[in-house]
Coordinates of C-alpha atoms in Angstrom, one line a residue:
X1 CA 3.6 13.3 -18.0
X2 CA 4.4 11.7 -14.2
X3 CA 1.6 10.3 -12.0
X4 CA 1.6 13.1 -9.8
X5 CA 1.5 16.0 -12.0
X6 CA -1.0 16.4 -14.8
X7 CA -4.2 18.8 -14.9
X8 CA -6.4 16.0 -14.2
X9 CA -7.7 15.5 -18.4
X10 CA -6.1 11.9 -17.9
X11 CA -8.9 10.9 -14.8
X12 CA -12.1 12.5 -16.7
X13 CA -11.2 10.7 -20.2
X14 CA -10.1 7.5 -18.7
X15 CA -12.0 4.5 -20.2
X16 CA -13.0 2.1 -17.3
X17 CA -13.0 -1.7 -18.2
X18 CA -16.1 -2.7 -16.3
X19 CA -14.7 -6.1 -17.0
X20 CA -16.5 -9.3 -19.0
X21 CA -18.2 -7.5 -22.3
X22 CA -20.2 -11.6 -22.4
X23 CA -23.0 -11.6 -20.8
X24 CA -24.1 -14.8 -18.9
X25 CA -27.3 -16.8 -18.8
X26 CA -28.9 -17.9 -15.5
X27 CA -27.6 -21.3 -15.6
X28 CA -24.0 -20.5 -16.3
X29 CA -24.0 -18.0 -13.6
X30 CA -25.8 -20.4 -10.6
X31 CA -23.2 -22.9 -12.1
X32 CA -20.2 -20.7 -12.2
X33 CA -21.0 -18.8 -9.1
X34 CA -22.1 -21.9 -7.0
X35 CA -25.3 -20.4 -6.7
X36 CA -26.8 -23.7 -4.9
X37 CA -24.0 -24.2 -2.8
X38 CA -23.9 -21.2 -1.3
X39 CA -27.7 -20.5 -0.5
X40 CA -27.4 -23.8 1.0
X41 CA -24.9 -22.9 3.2
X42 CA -26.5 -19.4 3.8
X43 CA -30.0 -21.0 5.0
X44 CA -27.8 -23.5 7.1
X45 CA -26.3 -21.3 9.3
X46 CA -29.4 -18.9 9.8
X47 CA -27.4 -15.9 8.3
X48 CA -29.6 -13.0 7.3
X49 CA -27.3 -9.8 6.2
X50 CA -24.9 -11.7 3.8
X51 CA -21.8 -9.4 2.2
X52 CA -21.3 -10.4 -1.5
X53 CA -18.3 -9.4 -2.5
X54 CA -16.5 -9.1 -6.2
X55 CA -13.5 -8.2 -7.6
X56 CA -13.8 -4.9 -9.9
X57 CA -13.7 -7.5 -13.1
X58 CA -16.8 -9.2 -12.2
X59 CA -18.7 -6.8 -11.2
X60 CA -21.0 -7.0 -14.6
X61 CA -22.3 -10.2 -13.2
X62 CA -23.1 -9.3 -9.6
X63 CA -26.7 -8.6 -10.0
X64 CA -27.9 -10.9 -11.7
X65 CA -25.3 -13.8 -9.2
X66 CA -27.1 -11.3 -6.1
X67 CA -31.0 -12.2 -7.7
X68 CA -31.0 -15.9 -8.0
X69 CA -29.0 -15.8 -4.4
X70 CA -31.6 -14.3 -3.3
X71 CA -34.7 -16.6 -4.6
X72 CA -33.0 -19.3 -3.1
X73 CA -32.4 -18.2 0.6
X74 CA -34.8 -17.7 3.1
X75 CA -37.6 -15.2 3.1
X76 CA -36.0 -12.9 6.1
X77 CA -32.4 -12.6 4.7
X78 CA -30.9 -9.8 2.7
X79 CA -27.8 -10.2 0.3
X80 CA -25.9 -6.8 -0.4
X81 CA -23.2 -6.4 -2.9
X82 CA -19.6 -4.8 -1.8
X83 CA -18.4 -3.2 -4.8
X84 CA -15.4 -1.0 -4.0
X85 CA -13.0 -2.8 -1.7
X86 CA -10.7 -0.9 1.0
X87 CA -7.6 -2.1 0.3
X88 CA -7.2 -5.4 -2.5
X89 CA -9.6 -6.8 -3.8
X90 CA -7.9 -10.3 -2.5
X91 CA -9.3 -9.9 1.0
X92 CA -11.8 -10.2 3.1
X93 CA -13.6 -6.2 3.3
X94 CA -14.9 -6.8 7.0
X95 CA -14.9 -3.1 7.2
X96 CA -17.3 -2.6 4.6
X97 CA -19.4 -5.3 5.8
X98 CA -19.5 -4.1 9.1
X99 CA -20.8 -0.5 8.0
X100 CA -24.4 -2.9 6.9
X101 CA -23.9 -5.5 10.0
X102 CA -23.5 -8.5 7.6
X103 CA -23.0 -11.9 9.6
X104 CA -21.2 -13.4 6.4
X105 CA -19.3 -12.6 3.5
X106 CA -19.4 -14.7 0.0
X107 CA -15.8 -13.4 -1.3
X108 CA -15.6 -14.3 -5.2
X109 CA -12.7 -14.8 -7.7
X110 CA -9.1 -14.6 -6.2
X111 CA -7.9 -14.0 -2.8
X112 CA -4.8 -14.4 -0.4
X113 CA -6.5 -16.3 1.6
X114 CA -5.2 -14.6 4.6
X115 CA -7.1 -15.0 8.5
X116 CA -10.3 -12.8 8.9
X117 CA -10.7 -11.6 12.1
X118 CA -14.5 -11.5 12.6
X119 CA -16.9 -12.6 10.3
X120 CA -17.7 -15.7 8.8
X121 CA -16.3 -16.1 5.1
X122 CA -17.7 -18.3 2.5
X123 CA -14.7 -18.4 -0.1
X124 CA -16.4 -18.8 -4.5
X125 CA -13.3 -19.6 -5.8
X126 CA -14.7 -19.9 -9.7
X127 CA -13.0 -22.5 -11.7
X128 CA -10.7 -21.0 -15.0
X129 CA -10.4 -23.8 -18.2
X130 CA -7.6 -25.9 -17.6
X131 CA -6.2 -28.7 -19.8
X132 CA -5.4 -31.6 -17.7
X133 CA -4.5 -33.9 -20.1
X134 CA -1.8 -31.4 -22.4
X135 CA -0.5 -30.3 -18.3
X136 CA 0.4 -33.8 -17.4
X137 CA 2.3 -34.4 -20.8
X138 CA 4.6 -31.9 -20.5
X139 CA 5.5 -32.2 -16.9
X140 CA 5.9 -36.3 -17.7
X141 CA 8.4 -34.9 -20.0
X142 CA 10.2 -32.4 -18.3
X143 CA 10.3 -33.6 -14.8
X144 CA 10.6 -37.4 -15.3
X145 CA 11.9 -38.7 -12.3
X146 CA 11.3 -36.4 -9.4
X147 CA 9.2 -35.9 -6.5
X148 CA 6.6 -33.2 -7.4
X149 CA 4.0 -31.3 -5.4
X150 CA 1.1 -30.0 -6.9
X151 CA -0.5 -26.4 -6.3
X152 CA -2.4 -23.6 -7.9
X153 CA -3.7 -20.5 -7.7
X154 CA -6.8 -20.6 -6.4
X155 CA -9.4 -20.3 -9.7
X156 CA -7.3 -23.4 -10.6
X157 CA -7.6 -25.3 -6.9
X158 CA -10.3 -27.9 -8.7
X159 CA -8.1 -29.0 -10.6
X160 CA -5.3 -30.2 -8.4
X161 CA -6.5 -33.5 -7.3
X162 CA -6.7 -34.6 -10.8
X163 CA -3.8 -33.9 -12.2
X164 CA -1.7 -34.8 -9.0
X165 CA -4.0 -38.3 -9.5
X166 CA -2.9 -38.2 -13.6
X167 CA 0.5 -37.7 -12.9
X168 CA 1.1 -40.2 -10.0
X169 CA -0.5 -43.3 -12.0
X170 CA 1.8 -42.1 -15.3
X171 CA 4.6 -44.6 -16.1
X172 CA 6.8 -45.1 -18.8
X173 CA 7.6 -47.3 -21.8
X174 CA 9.0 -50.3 -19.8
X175 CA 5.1 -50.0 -17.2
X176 CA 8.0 -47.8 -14.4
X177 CA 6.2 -45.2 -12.7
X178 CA 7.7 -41.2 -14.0
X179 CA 7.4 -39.7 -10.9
X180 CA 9.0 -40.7 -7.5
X181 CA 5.9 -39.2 -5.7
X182 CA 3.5 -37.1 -5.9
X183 CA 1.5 -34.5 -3.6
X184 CA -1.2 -32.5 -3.8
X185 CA -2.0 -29.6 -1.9
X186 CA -5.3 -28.5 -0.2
X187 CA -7.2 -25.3 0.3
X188 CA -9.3 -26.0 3.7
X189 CA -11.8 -23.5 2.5
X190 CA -12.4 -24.8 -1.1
X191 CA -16.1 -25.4 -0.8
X192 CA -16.7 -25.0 3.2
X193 CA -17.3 -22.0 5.6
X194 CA -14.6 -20.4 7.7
X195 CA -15.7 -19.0 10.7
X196 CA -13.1 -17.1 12.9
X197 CA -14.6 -17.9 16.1
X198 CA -14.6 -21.5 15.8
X199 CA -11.8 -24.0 15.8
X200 CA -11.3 -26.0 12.7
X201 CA -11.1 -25.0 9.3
X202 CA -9.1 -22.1 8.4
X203 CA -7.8 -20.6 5.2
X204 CA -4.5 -21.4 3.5
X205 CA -2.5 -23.7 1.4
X206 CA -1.1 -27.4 3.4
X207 CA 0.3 -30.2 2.4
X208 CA 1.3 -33.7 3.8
X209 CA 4.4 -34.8 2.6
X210 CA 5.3 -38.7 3.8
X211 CA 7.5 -39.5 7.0
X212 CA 11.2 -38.6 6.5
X213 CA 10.7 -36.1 3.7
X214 CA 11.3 -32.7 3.3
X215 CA 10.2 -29.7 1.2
X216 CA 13.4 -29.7 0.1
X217 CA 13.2 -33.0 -2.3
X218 CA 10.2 -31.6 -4.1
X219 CA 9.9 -29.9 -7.4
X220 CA 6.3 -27.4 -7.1
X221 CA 4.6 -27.9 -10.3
X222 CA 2.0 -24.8 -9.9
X223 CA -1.2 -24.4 -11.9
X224 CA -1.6 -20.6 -13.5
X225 CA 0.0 -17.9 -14.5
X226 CA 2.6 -15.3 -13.5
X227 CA 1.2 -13.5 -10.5
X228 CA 1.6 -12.4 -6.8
X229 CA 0.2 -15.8 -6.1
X230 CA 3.0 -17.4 -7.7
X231 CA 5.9 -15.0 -6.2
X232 CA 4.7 -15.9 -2.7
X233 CA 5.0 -19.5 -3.0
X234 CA 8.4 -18.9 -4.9
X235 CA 9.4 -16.4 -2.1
X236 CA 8.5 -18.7 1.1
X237 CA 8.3 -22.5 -0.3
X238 CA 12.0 -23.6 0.1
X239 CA 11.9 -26.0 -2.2
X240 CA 14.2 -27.9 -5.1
X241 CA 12.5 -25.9 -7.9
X242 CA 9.3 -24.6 -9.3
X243 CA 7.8 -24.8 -12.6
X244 CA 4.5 -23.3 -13.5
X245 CA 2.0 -24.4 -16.0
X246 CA 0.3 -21.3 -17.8
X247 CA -3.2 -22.4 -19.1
X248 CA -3.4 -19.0 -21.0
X249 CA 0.0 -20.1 -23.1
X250 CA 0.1 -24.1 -22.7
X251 CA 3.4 -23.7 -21.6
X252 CA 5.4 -25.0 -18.6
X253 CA 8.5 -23.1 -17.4
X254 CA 11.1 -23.4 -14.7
X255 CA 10.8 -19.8 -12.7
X256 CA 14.1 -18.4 -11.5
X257 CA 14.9 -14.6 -10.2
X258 CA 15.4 -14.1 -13.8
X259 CA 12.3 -15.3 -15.0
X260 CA 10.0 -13.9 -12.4
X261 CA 10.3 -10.1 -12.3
X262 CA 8.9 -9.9 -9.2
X263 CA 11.9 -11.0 -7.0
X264 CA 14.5 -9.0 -9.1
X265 CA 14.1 -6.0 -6.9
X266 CA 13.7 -7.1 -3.4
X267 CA 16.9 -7.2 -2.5
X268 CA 17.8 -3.9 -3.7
X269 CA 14.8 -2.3 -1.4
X270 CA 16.3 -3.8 1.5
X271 CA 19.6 -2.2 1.0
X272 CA 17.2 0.7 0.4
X273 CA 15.6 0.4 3.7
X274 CA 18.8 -0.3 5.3
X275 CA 20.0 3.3 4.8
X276 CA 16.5 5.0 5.6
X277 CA 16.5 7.0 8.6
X278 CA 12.9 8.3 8.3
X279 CA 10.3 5.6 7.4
X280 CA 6.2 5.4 7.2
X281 CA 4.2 2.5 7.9
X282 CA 1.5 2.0 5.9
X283 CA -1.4 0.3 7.0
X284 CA -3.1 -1.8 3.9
X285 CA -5.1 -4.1 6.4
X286 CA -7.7 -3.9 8.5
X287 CA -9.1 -7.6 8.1
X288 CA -5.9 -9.5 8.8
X289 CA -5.3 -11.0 11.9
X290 CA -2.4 -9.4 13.8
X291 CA -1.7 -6.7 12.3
X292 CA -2.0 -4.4 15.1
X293 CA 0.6 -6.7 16.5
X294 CA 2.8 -6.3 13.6
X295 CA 2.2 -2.6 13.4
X296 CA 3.4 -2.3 17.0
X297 CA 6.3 -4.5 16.7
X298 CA 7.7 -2.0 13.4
X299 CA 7.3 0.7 15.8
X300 CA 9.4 -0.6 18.4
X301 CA 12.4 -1.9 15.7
X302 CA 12.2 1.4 14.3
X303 CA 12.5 3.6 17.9
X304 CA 15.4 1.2 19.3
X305 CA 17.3 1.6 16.2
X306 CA 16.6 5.2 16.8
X307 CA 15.3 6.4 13.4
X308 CA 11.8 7.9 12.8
X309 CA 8.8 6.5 11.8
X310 CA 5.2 7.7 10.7
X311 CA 2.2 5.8 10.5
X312 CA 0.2 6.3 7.8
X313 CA -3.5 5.2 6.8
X314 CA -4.0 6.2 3.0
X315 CA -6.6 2.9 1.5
X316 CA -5.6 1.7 -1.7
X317 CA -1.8 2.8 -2.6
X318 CA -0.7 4.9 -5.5
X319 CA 2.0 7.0 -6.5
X320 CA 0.0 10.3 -5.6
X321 CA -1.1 9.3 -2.3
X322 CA 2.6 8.8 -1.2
X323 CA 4.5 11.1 -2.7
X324 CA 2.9 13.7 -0.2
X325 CA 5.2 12.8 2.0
X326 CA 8.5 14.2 0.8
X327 CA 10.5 13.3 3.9
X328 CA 9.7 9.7 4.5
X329 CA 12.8 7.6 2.7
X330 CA 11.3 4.2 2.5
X331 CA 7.7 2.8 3.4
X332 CA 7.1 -0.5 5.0
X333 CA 3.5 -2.3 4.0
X334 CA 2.0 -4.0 6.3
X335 CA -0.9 -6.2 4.2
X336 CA -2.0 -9.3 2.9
X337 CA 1.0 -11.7 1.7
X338 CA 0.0 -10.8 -1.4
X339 CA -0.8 -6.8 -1.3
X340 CA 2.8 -6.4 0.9
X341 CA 4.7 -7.3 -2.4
X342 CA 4.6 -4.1 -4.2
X343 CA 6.6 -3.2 -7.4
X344 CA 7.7 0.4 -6.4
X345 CA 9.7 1.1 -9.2
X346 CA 7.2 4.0 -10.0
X347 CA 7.3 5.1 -6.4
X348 CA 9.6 7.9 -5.0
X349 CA 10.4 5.9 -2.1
X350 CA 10.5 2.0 -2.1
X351 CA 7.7 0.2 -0.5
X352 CA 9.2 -3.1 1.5
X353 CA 7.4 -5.7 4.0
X354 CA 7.7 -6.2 7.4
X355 CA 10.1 -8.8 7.0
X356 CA 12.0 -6.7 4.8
X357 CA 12.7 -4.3 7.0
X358 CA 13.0 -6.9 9.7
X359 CA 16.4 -7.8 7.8
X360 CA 16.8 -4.2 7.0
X361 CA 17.1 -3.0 11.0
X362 CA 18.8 -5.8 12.1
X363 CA 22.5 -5.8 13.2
X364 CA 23.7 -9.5 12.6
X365 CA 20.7 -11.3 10.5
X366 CA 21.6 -11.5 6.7
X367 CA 19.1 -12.7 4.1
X368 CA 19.7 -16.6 3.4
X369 CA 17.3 -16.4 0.9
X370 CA 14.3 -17.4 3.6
X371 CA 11.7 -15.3 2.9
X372 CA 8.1 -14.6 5.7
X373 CA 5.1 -12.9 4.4
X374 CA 3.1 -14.5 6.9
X375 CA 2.0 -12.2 10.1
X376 CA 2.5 -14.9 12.6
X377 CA 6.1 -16.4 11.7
X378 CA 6.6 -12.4 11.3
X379 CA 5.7 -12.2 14.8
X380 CA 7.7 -14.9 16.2
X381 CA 11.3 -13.5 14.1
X382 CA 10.9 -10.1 15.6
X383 CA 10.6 -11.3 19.0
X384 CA 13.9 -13.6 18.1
X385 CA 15.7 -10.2 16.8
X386 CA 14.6 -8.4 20.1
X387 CA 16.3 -10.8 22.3
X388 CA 19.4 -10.7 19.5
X389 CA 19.3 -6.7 20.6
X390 CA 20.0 -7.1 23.7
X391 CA 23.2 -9.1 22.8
X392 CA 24.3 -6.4 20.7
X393 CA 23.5 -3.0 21.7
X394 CA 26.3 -0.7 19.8
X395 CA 24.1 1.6 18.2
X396 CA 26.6 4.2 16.9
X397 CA 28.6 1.8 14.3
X398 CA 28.2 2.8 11.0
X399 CA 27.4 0.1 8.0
X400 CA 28.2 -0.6 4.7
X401 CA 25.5 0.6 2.1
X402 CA 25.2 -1.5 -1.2
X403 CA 23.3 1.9 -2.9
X404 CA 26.4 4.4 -2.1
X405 CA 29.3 1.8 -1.8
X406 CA 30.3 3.2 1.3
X407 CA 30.1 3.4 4.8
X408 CA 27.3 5.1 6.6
X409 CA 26.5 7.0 10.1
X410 CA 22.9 6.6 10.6
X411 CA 20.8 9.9 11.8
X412 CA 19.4 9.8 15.3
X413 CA 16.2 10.7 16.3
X414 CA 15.5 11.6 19.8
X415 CA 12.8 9.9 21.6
X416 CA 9.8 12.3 22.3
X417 CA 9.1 10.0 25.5
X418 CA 12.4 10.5 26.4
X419 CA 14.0 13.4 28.7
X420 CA 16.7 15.2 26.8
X421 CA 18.9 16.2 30.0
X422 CA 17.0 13.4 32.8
X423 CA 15.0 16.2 33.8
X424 CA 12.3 16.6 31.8
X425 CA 13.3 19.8 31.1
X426 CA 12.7 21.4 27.6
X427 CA 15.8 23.3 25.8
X428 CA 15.7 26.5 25.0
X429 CA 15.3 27.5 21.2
X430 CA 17.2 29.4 19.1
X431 CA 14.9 30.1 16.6
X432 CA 15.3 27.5 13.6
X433 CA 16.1 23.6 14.6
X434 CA 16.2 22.7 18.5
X435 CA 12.7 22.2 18.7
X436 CA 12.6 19.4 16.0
X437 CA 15.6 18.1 17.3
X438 CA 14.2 17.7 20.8
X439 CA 10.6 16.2 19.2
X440 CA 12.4 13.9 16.6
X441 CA 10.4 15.2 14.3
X442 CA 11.8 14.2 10.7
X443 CA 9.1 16.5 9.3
X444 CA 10.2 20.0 11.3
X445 CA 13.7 19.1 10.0
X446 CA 12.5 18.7 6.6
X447 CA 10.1 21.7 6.7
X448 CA 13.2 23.7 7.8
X449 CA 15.5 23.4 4.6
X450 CA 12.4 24.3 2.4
X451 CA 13.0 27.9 0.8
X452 CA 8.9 28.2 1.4
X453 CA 7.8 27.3 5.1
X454 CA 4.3 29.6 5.2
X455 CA 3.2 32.8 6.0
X456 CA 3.8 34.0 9.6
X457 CA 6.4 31.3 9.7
X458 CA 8.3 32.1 13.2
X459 CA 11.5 32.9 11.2
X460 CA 10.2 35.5 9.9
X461 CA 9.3 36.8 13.4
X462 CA 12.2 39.9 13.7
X463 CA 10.8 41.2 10.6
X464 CA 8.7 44.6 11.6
X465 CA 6.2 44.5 8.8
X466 CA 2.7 46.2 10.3
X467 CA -0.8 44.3 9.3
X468 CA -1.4 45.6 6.2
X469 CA -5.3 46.0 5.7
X470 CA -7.4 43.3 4.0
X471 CA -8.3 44.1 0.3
X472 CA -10.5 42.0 -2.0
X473 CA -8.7 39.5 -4.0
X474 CA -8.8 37.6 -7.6
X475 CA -12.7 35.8 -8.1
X476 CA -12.8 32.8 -10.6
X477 CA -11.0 29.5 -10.5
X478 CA -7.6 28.8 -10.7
X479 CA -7.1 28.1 -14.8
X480 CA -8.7 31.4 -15.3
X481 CA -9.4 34.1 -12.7
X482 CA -11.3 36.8 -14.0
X483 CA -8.9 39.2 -14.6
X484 CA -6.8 37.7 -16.7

């Protein structure tokens, strides 16, 4: 049975993993919580509504991580648990925050670690098992020789130092060092507040390599699994190579597009987006920085390239949600880094990122394997396209699609701002399509070559059917009315 059409049995007998079935005592949750730390740094900074908010899987331990919090701070200040996010669980939920006024958020487990916009942040990374010693022996053996930069996903960001310390003193048999160099990177907000209206620390991943080298000499050993984590840093970090150390399996492996499932479809949802004439934005941020910016800057890609776009606000994504939109042909995410990269194999439409359709839109830019999730350098590449726009301005050549294998004329959607004879004045209709033609509206056109458009629908209007009185109808609920 599809995601979309079922009776519903599924949702009511669904078994819900509330996550961790092992309880914790006191002292392994202050310790693995940073209990200390973080009332510390609540009394500090004279905060008294403070968000605390979990991912779904630990959830089982935020009241009794919200009670010792509490006996520690000061008399005065509340702490409040958010326990369904808006969008992923990965950022910052200002928006719930703000509906209880909270001047600080404690954000637990994993995150993007993309910019809020608002309210100060106090980032609880936890800290997964990791075997330092068995990681450093198989990347002395593997990747004898090069320059290596350390990183991690975040429940692993402890650990970096040490093991970029372990494996930069490591030599060999004849007392040679193994490794040309070695880097670690940072997280600025490991362990210290982030406050979006003050200069200074901010969240992210950075690195100093030495003077005269590049990314491009380094080999990324990263810490942790398979995850979205791990395809952003493959997608963005132009680097020799990366190999990831799984602390789950004990086993380090070189990822490549064949490897990391992730990347094997992107490409193949920009050819996708490439021949969509009707696309939907879908807002999966409100926290972000700039994404009204980004947002904005879609809309006016998508109206010079004169295809049709809908914005659309929907929360967490599913299969369900979008497939009420039978007209829209691709959908374009604008999220987190992390959130943007959505497998849509399951999807009727693919979903692709800003930059995505950035490549997708554009007349003369082809992918060189370059790849921005970031809102910013986002920002700063559409602004570069606009200017390449005004270079090239033939909008009626058709292009070659990769899906079809063959050329393609692109649909053109009229402007609703625009005057369809210079004078503002509105054509007159025949009935069936020259009003959606004149509005652009994708969603008339579509309604049109339905065999079911409603009652009363105005092409119906020559018929001479007289009201017919109104009569009482079936009682009961739709599985079983009560005649039946």
């Amino acid at each position: 049975m599809s995601s979309i059409d079922n009776d519903g049995s599924a949702a009511i007998q669904r078994q819900i993993d509330s996550g961790p079935t092992r309880e914790m005592t006191v002292g392994e949750a202050v310790t693995a919580y940073e209990v200390e730390q973080t009332a510390a740094v609540i009394n500090a900074g004279n905060y008294r509504r403070v968000a605390l908010q979990f991912p779904d899987h630990l959830l089982s331990h935020s009241t009794l991580v919200s009670t010792e919090l509490q006996g520690r701070i000061d008399a005065d200040a509340r702490v409040f648990i958010l326990a369904d996010t808006s969008y992923g669980s990965c950022c910052v939920d200002e928006v719930a925050a703000d509906h209880y006024s909270a001047d600080l958020i404690v954000h637990y487990g994993r995150t993007c670690l993309s910019l809020s916009s608002r309210i100060p942040v106090f980032y609880v990374f936890g800290r997964d098992p990791l075997d330092k010693d068995h990681c450093a022996e198989l990347a002395a053996g593997c990747l004898e020789g090069r320059r290596l930069l350390v990183m991690s996903d975040v429940p692993l960001a402890y650990a970096v130092p040490e093991v970029a310390q372990s494996l930069g003193r490591r030599r060999d048999g004849e007392g040679a060092l193994v490794f040309g160099q070695v880097v670690a990177s940072e997280i600025a907000v490991d362990g210290r507040l982030y406050d979006p209206k003050q200069a200074g620390v901010a969240p992210g991943r950075s690195w100093q390599l030495p003077r005269e080298e590049s990314i491009g000499d380094y080999t990324v050993l990263y810490l942790g699994g398979e995850s979205l984590t791990l395809t952003n840093i493959l997608l963005t970090v132009r680097c020799r190579s990366v190999f990831s150390y799984d602390p789950a399996t004990r086993l380090l492996r070189e990822e490549s597009l064949q490897v990391n499932r992730h990347l094997a479809r992107r490409f193949k949802m920009v050819q996708h987006a490439r021949d969509a004439d009707v696309i939907g934005i879908v807002v999966g941020t409100l926290a972000a920085t700039r994404y009204l910016r980004v947002i904005e800057a879609l809309k006016g890609m998508i109206r010079r390239a004169h295809k049709k776009f809908y914005v659309f606000v929907v929360g967490k994504l599913n299969v369900a949600k979008l497939a009420n939109f039978a007209e829209i042909e691709t959908y374009v995410l604008v999220a987190c880094p992390e959130n943007s990269l959505v497998d849509s194999k399951e999807f009727f439409a693919p979903v692709v990122t800003p930059f995505e359709m950035l490549l997708a839109l554009s007349k003369s830019r082809q992918w060189t394997g370059d790849y921005v999730t970031d809102f910013h350098a986002f920002l700063d590449d559409a602004d570069r396209e606009l200017m390449d726009e005004a270079v090239d301005d033939d909008d009626d050549r058709p292009h070659f699609s990769l899906i079809t294998g063959a050329l393609k004329q692109s649909r053109r959607f009229n402007d609703p701002r625009e005057d369809v004879d210079g004078e503002g004045q509105l054509a007159v209709r025949n009935g069936r399509t020259e009003i959606a033609q004149y509005l652009g509206s994708a969603g008339a056109e579509f309604l049109l070559t339905r065999s079911f458009r409603g009652l009363g629908h105005d092409d119906q209007e020559n018929r001479s059917d007289e009201p017919a009185l109104a009569t009482e109808g079936r009682s009961g609920i739709a599985r079983g009315y009560a005649n039946e």
